[in-house]
CSV table of C-alpha atoms and ligand atoms in Angstrom, one decimal:
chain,number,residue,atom,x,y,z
Q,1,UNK,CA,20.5,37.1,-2.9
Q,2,UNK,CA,24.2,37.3,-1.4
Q,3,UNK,CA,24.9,36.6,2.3
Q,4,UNK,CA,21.1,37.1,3.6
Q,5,UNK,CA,20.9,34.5,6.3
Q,6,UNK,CA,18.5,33.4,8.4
Q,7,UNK,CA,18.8,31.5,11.9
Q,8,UNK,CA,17.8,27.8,11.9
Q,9,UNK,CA,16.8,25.9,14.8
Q,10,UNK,CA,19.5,23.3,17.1
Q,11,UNK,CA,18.2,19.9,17.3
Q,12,UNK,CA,16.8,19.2,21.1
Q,13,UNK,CA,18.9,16.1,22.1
Q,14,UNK,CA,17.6,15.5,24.9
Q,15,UNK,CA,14.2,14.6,24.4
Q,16,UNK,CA,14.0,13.8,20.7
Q,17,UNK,CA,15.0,10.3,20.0
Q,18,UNK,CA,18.6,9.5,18.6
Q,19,UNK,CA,18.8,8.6,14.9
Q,20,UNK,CA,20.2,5.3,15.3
Q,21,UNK,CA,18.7,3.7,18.3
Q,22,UNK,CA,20.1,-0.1,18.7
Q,23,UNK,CA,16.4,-1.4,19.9
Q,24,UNK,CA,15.0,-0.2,17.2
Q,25,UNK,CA,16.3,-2.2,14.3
Q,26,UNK,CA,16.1,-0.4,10.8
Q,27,UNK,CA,17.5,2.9,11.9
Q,28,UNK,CA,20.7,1.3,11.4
Q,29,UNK,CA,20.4,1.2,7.9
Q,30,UNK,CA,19.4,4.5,7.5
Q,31,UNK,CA,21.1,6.7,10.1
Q,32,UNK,CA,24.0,9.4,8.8
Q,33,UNK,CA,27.4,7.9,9.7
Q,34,UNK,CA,29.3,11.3,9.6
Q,35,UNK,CA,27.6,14.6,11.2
Q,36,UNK,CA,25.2,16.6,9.7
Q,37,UNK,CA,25.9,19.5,8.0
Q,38,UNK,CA,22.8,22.0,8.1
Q,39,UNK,CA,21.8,24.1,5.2
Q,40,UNK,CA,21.1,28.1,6.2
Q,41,UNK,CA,18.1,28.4,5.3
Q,42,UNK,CA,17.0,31.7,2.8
Q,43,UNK,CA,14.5,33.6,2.8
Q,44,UNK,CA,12.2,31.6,0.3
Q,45,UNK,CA,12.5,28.2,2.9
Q,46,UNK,CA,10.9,30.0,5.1
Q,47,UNK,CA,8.4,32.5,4.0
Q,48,UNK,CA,7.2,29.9,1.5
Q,49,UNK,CA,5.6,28.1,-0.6
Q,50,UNK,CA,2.1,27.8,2.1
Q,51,UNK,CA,-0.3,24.8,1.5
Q,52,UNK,CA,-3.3,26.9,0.8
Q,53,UNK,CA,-7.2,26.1,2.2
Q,54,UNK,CA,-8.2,26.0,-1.6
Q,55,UNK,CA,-6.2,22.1,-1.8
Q,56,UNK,CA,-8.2,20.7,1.2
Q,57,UNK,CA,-10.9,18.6,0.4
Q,58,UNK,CA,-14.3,19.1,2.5
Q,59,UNK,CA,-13.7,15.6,3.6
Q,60,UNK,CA,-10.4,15.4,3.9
Q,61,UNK,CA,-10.3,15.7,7.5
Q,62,UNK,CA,-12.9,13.2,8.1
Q,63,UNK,CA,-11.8,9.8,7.5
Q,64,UNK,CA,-14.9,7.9,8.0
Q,65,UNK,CA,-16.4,9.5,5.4
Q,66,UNK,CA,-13.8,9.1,2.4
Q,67,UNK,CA,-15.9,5.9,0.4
Q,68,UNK,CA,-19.1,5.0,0.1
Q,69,UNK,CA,-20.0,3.1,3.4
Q,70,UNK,CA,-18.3,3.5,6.9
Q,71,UNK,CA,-15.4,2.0,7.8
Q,72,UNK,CA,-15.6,-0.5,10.8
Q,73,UNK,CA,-14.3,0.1,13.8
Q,74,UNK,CA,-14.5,2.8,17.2
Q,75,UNK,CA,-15.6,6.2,15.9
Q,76,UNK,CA,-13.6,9.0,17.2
Q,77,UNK,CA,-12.4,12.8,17.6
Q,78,UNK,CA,-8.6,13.5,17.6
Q,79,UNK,CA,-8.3,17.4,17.8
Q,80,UNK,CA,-6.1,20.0,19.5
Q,81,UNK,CA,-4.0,22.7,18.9
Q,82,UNK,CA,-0.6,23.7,17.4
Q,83,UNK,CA,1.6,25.5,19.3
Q,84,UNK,CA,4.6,27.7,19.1
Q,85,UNK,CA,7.2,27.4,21.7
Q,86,UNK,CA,5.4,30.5,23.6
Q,87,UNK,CA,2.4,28.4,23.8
Q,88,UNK,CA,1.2,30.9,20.6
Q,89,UNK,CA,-1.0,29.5,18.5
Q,90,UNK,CA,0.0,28.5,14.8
Q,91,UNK,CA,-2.9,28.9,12.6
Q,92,UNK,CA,-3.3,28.0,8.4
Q,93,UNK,CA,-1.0,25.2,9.1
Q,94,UNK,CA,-1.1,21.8,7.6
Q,95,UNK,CA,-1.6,18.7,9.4
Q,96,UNK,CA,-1.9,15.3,8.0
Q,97,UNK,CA,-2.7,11.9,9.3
Q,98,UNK,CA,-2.4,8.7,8.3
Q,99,UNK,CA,-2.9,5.3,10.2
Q,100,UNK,CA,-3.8,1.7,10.0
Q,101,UNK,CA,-7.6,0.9,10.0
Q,102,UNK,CA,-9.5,-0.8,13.1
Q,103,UNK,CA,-8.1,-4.3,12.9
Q,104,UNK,CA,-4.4,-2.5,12.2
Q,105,UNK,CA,-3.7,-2.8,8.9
Q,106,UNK,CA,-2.2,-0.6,6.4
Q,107,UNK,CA,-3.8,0.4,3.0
Q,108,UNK,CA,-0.5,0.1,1.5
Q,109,UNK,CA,1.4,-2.5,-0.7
Q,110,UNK,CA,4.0,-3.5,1.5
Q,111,UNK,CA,1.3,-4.3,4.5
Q,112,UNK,CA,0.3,-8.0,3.9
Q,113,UNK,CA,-0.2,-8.5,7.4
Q,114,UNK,CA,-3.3,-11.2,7.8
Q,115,UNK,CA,-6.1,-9.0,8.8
Q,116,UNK,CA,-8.9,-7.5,6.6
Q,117,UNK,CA,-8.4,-3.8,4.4
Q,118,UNK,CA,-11.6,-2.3,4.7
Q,119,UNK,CA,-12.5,-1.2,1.6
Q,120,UNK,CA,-14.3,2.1,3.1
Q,121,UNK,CA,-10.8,3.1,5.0
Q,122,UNK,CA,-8.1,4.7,3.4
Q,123,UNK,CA,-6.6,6.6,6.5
Q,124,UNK,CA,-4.6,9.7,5.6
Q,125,UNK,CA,-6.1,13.1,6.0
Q,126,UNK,CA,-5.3,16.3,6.1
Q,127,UNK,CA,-6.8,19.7,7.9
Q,128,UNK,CA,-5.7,23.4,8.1
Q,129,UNK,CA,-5.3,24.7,11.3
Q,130,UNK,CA,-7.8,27.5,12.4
Q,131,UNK,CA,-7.0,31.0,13.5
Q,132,UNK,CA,-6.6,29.6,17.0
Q,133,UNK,CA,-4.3,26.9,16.2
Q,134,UNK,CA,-7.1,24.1,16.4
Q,135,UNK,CA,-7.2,21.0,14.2
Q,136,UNK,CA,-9.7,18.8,14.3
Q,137,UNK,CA,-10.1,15.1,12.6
Q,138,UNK,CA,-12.7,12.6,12.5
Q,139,UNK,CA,-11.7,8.7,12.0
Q,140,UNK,CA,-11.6,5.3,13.5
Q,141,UNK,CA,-9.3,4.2,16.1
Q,142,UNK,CA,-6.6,2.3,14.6
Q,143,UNK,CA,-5.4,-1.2,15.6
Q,144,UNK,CA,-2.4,-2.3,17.0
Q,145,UNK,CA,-0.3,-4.3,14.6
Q,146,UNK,CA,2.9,-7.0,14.4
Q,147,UNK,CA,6.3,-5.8,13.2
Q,148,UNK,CA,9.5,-7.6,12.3
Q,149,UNK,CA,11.7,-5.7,14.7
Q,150,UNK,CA,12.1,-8.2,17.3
Q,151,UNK,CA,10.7,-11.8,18.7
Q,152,UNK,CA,6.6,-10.9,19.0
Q,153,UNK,CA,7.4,-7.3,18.2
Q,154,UNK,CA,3.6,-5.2,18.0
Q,155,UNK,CA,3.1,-1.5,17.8
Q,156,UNK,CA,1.0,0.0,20.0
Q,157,UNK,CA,-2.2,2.1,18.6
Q,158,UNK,CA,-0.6,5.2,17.1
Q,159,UNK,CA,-1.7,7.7,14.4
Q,160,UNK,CA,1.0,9.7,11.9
Q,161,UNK,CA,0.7,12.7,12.3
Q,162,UNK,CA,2.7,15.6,10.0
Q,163,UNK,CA,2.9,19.1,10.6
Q,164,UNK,CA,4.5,22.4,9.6
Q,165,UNK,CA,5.4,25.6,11.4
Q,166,UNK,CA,5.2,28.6,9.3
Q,167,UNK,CA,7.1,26.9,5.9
Q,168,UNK,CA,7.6,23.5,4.5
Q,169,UNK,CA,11.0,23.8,6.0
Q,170,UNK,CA,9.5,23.5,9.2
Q,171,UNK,CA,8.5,20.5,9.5
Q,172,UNK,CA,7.5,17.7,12.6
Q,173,UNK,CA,6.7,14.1,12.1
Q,174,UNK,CA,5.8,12.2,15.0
Q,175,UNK,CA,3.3,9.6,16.2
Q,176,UNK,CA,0.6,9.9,18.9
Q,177,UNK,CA,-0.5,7.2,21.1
Q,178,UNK,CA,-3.7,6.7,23.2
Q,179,UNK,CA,-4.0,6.5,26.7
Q,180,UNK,CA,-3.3,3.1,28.8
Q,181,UNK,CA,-2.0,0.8,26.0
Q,182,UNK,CA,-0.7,-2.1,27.3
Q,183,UNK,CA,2.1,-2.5,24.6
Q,184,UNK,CA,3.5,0.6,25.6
Q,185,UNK,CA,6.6,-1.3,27.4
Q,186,UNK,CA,8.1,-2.8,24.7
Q,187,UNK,CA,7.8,-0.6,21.9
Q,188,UNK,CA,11.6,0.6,20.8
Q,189,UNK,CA,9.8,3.8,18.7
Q,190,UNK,CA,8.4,5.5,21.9
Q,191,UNK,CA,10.9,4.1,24.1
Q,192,UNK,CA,13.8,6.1,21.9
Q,193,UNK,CA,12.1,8.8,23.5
Q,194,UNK,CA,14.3,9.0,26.3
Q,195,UNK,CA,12.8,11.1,28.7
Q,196,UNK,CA,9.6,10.1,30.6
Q,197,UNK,CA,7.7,14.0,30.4
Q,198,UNK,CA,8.1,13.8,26.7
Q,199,UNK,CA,7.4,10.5,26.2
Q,200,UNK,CA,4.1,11.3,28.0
Q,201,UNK,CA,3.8,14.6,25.6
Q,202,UNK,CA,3.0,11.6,23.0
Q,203,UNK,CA,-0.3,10.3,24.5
Q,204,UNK,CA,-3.0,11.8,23.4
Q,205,UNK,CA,-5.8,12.3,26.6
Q,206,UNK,CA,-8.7,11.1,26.5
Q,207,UNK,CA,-11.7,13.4,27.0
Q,208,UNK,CA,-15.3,12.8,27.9
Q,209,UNK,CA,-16.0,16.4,28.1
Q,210,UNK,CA,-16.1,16.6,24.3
Q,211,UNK,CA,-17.0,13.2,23.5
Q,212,UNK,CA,-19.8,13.2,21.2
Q,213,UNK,CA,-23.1,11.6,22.3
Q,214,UNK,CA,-24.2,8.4,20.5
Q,215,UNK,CA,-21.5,9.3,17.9
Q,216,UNK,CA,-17.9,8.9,19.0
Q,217,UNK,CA,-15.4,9.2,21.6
Q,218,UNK,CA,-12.9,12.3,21.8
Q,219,UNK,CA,-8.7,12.4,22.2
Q,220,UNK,CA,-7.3,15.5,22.7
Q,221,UNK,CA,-3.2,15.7,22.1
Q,222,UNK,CA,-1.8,19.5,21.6
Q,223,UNK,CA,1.0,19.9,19.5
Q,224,UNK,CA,4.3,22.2,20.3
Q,225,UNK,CA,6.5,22.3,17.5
Q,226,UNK,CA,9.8,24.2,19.9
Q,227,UNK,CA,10.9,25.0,22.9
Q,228,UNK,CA,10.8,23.2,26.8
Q,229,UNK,CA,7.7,21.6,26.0
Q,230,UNK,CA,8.2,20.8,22.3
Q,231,UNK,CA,6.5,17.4,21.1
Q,232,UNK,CA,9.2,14.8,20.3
Q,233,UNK,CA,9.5,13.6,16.7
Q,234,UNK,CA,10.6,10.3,15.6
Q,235,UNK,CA,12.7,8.7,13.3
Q,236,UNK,CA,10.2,6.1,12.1
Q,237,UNK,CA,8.6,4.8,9.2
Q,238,UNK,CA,6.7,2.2,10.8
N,301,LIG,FE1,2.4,3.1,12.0
């Protein structure tokens, strides 16, 4: 291949979060000090390699169902759709998840927070998206938990979420939140969301209309990947 080059995509500055935002501690540590330099991108970043439907698990997108017993907590529904930035659906897409469990702790190594693992939650899954851009997952709603980032720091309830546009070069990581939380206010990772509309793009709405009977609640949060209404990412790890 010689001088084949395709276009790549500006950063939106004014709604995604800055790289090193000062409230939010340990971006200092890791934020570029000289400007990026982006990498065209070829042909082969974006026409491949796809995560195919034959490396999802039946259960993967069902969290409560991952281990023997049920995990403890509120059962619910997280779907919606993925969306291009002409509100076009993106379908055969991954999305993953991953989140604390009920009482907000990690299953991880470097989460020795004191409150329980539950031995029958994991909390990462992963779905395909159908041909009309719909995911769908099934888990518990996760707790909210202390952080060192600042005197009685606590994140409010959030779930990872990861997703990819039409290659693994096209990526979004960002974080979605549940309606009403009262920690909201003084939570530096949403907060480096500067403005308000996309900060609200983050909150996933809750839905009686498809809540379950006798078998969980339902959250509905859409997913843009570009354009005016494009879901922010972050910059966390948190
Ligand atoms: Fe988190």
């Amino acid at each position: 291949m010689t001088d084949l080059r395709l276009p790549s995509y500006r950063r939106d500055d004014a709604s995604h979060p800055e790289l090193g935002f000062a409230g939010y501690r340990s971006t200092a540590l890791r934020t570029p000090r000289r400007p990026l330099r982006p990498l065209p991108q070829w042909l082969t970043e974006v026409t491949g390699p796809l995560f195919g439907a034959d490396r999802i698990g039946p259960l993967d997108h069902d969290l409560t169902r991952q281990h023997d017993g049920e995990p403890l907590g509120e059962r619910i529904v997280v779907s919606g759709r993925v969306l291009d930035a002409n509100q076009r659906p993106i379908p055969h897409s991954l999305v993953e998840v991953w989140q604390a469990n009920a009482g907000g702790r990690y299953h991880h190594d470097t989460d020795q927070h004191p409150s329980p693992l539950d031995p029958n939650f994991t909390g990462v899954g992963r779905c395909l998206t159908g041909a009309d851009g719909s995911y769908r997952f099934v888990t518990v709603k996760p707790g909210a938990y202390p952080w060192r980032n600042h005197d009685n720091a606590w994140r409010p309830a959030h779930i990872h979420f990861s997703l990819f546009g039409r290659a693994f070069t096209q990526r979004l990581v960002t974080q979605m939140y549940f309606p009403g939380d009262p920690l909201f206010g003084q939570d530096p990772i949403l907060l480096s969301v500067r403005d308000e509309r996309a900060r609200e793009r983050l909150i996933s709405r809750f839905d009686l209309d498809t809540c379950e009977p006798d078998w969980a609640l339902s959250y509905k949060f859409d997913v843009v990947l570009r354009g005016a209404d494009a879901t922010p990412l972050t910059v966390d790890h948190e």
